[in-house]
Tab-separated table of C-alpha atoms in Angstrom:
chain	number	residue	atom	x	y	z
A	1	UNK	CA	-21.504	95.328	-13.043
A	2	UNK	CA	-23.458	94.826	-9.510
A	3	UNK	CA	-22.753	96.541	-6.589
A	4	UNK	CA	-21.383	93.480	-4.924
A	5	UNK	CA	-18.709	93.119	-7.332
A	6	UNK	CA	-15.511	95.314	-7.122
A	7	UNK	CA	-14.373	97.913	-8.963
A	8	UNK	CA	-11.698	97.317	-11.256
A	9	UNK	CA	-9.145	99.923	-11.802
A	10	UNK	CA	-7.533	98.628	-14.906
A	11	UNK	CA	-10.226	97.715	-16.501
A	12	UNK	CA	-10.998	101.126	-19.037
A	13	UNK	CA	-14.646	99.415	-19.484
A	14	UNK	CA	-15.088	99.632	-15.821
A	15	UNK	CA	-13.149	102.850	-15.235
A	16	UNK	CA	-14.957	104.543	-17.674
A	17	UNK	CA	-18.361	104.243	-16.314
A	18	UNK	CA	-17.592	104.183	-12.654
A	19	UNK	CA	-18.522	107.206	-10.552
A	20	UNK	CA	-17.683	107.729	-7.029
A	21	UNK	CA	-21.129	108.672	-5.015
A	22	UNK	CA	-21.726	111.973	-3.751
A	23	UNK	CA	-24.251	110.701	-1.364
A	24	UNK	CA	-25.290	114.446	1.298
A	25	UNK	CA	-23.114	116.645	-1.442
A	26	UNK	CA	-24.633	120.078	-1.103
A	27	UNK	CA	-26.239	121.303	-3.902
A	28	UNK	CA	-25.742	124.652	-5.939
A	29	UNK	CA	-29.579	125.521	-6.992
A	30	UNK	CA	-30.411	127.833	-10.172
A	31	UNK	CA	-33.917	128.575	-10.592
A	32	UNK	CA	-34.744	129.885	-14.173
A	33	UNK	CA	-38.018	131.646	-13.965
A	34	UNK	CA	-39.986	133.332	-16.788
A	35	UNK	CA	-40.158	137.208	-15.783
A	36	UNK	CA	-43.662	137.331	-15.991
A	37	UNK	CA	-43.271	135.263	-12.601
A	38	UNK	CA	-41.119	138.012	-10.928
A	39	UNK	CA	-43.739	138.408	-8.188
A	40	UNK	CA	-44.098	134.919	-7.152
A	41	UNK	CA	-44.152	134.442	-3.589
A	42	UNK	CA	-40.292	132.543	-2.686
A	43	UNK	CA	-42.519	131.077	0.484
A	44	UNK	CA	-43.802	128.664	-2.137
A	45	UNK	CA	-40.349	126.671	-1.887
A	46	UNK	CA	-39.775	126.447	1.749
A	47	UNK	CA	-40.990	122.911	1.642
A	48	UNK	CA	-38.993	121.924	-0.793
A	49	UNK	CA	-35.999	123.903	0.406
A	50	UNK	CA	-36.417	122.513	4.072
A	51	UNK	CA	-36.252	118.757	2.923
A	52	UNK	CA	-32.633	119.128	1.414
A	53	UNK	CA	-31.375	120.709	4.516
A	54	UNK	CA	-32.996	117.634	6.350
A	55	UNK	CA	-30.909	115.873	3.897
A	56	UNK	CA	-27.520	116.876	5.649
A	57	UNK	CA	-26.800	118.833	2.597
A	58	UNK	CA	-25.505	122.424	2.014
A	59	UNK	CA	-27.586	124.335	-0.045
A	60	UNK	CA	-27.312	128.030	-2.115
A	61	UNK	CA	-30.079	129.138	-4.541
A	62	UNK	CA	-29.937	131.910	-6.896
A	63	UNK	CA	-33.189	132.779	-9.086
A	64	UNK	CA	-32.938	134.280	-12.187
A	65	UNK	CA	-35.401	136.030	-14.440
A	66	UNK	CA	-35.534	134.826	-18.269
A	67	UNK	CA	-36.717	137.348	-20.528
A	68	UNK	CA	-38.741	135.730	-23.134
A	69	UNK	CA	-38.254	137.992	-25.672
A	70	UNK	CA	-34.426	137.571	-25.295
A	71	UNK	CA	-33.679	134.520	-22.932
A	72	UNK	CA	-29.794	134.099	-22.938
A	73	UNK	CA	-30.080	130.713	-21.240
A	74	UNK	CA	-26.285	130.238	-21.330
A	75	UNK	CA	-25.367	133.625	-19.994
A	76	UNK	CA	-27.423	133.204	-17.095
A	77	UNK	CA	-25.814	129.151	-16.628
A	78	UNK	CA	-22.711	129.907	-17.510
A	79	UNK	CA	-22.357	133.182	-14.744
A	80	UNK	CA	-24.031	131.022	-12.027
A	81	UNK	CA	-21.550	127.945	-12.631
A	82	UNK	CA	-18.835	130.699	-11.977
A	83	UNK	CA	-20.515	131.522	-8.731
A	84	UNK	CA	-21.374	127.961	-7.970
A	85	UNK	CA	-19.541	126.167	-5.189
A	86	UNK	CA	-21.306	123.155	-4.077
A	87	UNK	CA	-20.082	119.678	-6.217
A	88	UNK	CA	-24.177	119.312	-7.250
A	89	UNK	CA	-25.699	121.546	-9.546
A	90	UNK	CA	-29.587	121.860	-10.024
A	91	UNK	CA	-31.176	123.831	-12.654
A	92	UNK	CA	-35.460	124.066	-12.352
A	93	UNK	CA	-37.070	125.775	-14.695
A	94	UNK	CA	-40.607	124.639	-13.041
A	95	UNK	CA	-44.213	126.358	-12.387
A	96	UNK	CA	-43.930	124.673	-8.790
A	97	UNK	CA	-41.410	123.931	-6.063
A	98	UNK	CA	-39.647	120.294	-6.727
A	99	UNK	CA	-41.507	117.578	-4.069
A	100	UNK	CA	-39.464	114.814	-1.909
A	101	UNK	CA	-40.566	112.663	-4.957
A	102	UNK	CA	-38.959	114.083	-7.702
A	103	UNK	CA	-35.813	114.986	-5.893
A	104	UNK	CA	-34.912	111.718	-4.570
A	105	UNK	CA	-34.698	109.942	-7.415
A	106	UNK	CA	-32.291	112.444	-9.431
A	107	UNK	CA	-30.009	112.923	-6.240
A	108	UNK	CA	-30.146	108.920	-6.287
A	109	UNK	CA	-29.302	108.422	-9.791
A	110	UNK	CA	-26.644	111.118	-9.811
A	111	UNK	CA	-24.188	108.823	-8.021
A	112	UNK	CA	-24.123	106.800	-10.917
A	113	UNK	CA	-24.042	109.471	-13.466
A	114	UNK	CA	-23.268	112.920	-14.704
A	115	UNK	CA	-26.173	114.392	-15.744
A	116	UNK	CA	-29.651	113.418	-15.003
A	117	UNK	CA	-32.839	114.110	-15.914
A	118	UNK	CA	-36.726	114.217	-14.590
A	119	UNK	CA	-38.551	111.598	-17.161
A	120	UNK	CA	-42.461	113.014	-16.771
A	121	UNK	CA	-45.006	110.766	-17.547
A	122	UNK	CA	-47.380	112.010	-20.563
A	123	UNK	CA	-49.974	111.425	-22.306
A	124	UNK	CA	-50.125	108.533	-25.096
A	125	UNK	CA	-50.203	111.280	-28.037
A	126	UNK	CA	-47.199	113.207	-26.403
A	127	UNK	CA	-45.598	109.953	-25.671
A	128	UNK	CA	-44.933	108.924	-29.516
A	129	UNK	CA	-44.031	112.423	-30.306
A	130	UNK	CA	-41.030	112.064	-27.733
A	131	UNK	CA	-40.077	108.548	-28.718
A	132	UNK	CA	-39.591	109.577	-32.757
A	133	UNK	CA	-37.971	112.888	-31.931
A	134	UNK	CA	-36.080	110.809	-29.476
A	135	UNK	CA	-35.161	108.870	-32.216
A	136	UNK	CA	-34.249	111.504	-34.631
A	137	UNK	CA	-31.932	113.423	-31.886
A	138	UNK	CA	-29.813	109.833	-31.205
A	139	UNK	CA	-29.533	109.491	-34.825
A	140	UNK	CA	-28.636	113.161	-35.412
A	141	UNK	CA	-27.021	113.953	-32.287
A	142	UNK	CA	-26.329	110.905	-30.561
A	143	UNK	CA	-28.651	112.036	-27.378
A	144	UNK	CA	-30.624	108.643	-25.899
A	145	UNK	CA	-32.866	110.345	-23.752
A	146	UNK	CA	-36.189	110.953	-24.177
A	147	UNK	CA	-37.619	114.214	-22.133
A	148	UNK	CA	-34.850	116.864	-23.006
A	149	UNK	CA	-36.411	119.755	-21.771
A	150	UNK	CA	-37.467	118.429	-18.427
A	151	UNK	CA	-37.592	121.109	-15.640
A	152	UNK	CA	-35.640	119.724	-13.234
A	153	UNK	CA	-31.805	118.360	-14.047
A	154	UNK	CA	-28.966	117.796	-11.739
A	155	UNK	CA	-25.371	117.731	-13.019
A	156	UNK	CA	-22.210	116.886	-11.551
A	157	UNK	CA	-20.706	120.379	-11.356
A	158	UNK	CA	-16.943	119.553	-12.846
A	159	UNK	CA	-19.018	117.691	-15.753
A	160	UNK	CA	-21.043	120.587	-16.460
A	161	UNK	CA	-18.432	123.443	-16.616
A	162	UNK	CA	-16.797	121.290	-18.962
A	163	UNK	CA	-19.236	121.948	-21.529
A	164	UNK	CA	-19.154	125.264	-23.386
A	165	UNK	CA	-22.814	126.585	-23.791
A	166	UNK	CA	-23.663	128.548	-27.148
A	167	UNK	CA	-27.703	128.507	-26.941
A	168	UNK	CA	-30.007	131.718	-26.066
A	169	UNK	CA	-33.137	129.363	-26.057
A	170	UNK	CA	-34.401	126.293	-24.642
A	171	UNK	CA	-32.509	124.496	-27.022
A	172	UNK	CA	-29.442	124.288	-24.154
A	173	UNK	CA	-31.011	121.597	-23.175
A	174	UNK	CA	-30.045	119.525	-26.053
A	175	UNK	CA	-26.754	121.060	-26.573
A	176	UNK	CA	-25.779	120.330	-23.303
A	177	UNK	CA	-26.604	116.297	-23.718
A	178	UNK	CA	-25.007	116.224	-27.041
A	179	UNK	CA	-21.960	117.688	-26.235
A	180	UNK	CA	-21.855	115.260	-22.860
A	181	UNK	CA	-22.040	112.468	-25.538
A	182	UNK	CA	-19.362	113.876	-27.395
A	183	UNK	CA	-17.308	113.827	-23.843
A	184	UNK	CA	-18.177	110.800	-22.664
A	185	UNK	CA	-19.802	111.879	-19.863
A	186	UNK	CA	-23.364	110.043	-18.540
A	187	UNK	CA	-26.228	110.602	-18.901
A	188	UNK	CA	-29.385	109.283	-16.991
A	189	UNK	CA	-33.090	109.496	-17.004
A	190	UNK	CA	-35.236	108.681	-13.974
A	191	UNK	CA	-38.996	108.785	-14.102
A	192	UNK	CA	-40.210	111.401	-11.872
A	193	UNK	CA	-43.876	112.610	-10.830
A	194	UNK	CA	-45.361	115.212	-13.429
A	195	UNK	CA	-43.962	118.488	-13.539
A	196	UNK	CA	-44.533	121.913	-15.569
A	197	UNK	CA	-42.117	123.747	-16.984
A	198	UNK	CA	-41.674	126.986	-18.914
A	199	UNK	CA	-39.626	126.543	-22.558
A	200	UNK	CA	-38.088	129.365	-24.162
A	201	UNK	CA	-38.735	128.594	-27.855
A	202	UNK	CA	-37.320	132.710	-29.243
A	203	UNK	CA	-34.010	131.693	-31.245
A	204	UNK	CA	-34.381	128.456	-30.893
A	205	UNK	CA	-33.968	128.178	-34.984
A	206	UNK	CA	-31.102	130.560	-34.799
A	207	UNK	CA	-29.019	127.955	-32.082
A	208	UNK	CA	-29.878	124.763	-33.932
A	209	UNK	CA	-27.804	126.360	-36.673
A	210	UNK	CA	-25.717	128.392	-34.617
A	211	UNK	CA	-24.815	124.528	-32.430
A	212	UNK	CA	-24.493	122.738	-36.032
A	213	UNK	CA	-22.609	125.368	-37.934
A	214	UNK	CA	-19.890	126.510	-35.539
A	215	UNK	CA	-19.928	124.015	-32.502
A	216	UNK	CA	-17.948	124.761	-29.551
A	217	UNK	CA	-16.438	122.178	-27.483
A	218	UNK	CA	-13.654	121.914	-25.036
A	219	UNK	CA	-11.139	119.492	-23.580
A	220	UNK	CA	-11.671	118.484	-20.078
A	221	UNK	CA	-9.134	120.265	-18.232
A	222	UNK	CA	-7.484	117.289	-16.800
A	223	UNK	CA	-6.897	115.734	-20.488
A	224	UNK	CA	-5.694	118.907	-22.148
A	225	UNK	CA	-2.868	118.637	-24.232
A	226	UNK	CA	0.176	120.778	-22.928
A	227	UNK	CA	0.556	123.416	-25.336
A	228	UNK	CA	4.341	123.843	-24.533
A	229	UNK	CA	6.273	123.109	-27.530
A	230	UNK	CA	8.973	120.340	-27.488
A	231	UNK	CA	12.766	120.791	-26.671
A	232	UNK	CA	15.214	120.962	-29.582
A	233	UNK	CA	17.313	118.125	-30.103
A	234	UNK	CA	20.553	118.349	-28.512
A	235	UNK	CA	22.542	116.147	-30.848
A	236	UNK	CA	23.356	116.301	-34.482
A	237	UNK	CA	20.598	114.414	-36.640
A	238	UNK	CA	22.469	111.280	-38.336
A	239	UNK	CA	22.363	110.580	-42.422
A	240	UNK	CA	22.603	107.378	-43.541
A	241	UNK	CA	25.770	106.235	-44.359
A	242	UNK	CA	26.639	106.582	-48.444
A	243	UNK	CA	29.417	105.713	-50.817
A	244	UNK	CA	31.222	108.620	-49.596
A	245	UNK	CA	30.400	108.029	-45.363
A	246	UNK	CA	28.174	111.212	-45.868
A	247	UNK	CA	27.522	110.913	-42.241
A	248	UNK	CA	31.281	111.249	-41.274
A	249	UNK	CA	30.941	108.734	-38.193
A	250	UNK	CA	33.759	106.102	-39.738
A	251	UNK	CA	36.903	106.705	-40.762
A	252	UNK	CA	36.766	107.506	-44.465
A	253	UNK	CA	34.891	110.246	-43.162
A	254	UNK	CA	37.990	112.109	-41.736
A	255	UNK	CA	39.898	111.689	-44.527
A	256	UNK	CA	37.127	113.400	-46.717
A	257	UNK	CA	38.378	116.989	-46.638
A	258	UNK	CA	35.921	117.798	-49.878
A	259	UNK	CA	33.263	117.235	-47.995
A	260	UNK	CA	30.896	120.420	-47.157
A	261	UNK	CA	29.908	121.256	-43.434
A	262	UNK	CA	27.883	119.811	-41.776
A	263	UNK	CA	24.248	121.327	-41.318
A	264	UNK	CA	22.287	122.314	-38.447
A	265	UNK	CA	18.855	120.300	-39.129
A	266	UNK	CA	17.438	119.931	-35.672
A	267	UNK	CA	13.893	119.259	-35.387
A	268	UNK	CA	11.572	121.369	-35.635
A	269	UNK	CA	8.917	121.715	-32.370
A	270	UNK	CA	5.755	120.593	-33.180
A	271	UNK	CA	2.488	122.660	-31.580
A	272	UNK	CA	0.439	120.964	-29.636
A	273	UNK	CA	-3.021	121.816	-30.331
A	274	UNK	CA	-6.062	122.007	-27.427
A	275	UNK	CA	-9.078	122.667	-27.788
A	276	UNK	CA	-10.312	125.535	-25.187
């Protein structure tokens, strides 16, 4: 589908994969630094700061320090996403500010997507390590991209608190694009300029097993299933009609005094199950 063509509503190919831009959305920024960094001037990201707001676009940033010995990665998401009120969220785990270059073409490809992600360029060596553990975590976890722990992602917010996070370490960053397979949601990967980024590699063991054991994952909140239970039937269930009209609708039924009374089988409610 081209951008000159347009969008068809009833088509669940279409409506599936269309996104409405967010073209000047402000932008909710979490910077994840390591807490040997603590003392790191912030005057290092006024450049990067100052081209956002030339953007047009609102802009909060919280920083958060990462202890390595005991990261909690999805505490410190999850209580920012609480906080969070612009519709773009940014998460940089970088050794340097973000440049014009890699921004733009995230905030560009998020109007097509959900959740995107800097693709660095690397080395050849690195380069075929990504593309067969790329191809192990699509087999294994369905994820098609290849630089999963890139230091600079951008998420549509509603898409990202949809996700429940269970990882301590680094390895949120491939829980959160296998669970947005399992959603639906998408996913792209623009290449970007080089970047470095810290990884926090303590439990990352533990959450592989902790993600594949006992996997969390929740209904968006617009699909839940209402967890009422149904109404009771009003009426008296029928039987089907027997050698003896069992179901005393005709009129050998009323002239069947030996027949017993009639029982109360209404249906039962049936639960309906969501997943939270």
């Amino acid at each position: 589908m081209t951008t000159a063509e347009p969008f068809d509503a009833n088509d669940p190919f279409e409506l599936h994969f269309h996104r409405e831009p967010i073209l000047d959305s402000g932008v909710s920024l979490l910077v994840l630094r390591s807490d040997a960094e603590a003392d790191l001037d912030p005057a290092v990201w006024n450049a990067s700061v100052e081209w956002l707001r030339s953007q047009e676009r609102s802009l909060e940033i919280v920083v958060k320090l990462v202890d390595g010995s005991d990261p909690r990665l999805c505490e410190l998401i999850t209580s920012f996403l609480d906080d969070a009120s612009q519709p773009t969220i940014a998460i940089c785990k970088a050794a340097e500010p973000p440049s014009r270059e890699q921004w733009e073409p995230l905030l560009k490809a998020l109007d097509l997507a959900d959740h995107v992600l800097g693709n660095r360029p690397a080395a050849m060596s690195a380069a075929i390590g990504r593309r067969l553990a790329r191809v192990v975590r699509r087999v294994v976890l369905g994820v098609p991209l290849t630089d999963v722990y890139s230091p600079l992602s951008l998420h549509r917010a509603e898409k990202l608190r949809e996700i429940p996070m269970q990882s301590g370490s680094s390895f949120i960053d491939v829980e959160i694009l296998a669970k947005a397979t399992f959603l639906g949601h998408i996913l792209e990967e623009p290449c970007i300029l080089p970047m470095r980024g810290t990884t926090w590699r303590r439990g990352w063991l533990r959450d592989l097993g902790t993600v594949f054991k006992r996997p969390a994952f929740r209904r968006p909140h617009e699909y839940s299933v209402d967890s009422r239970p149904l109404e009771h039937s009003q009426r008296q269930p029928e039987s089907p009609d027997g050698p003896g009209g069992e179901d005393r609708q005709g009129a050998c039924d009323l002239e069947s005094p030996q027949a017993g009374p009639l029982q109360d089988d209404q249906t039962k409610a049936a639960d309906q199950l969501g997943e939270r």
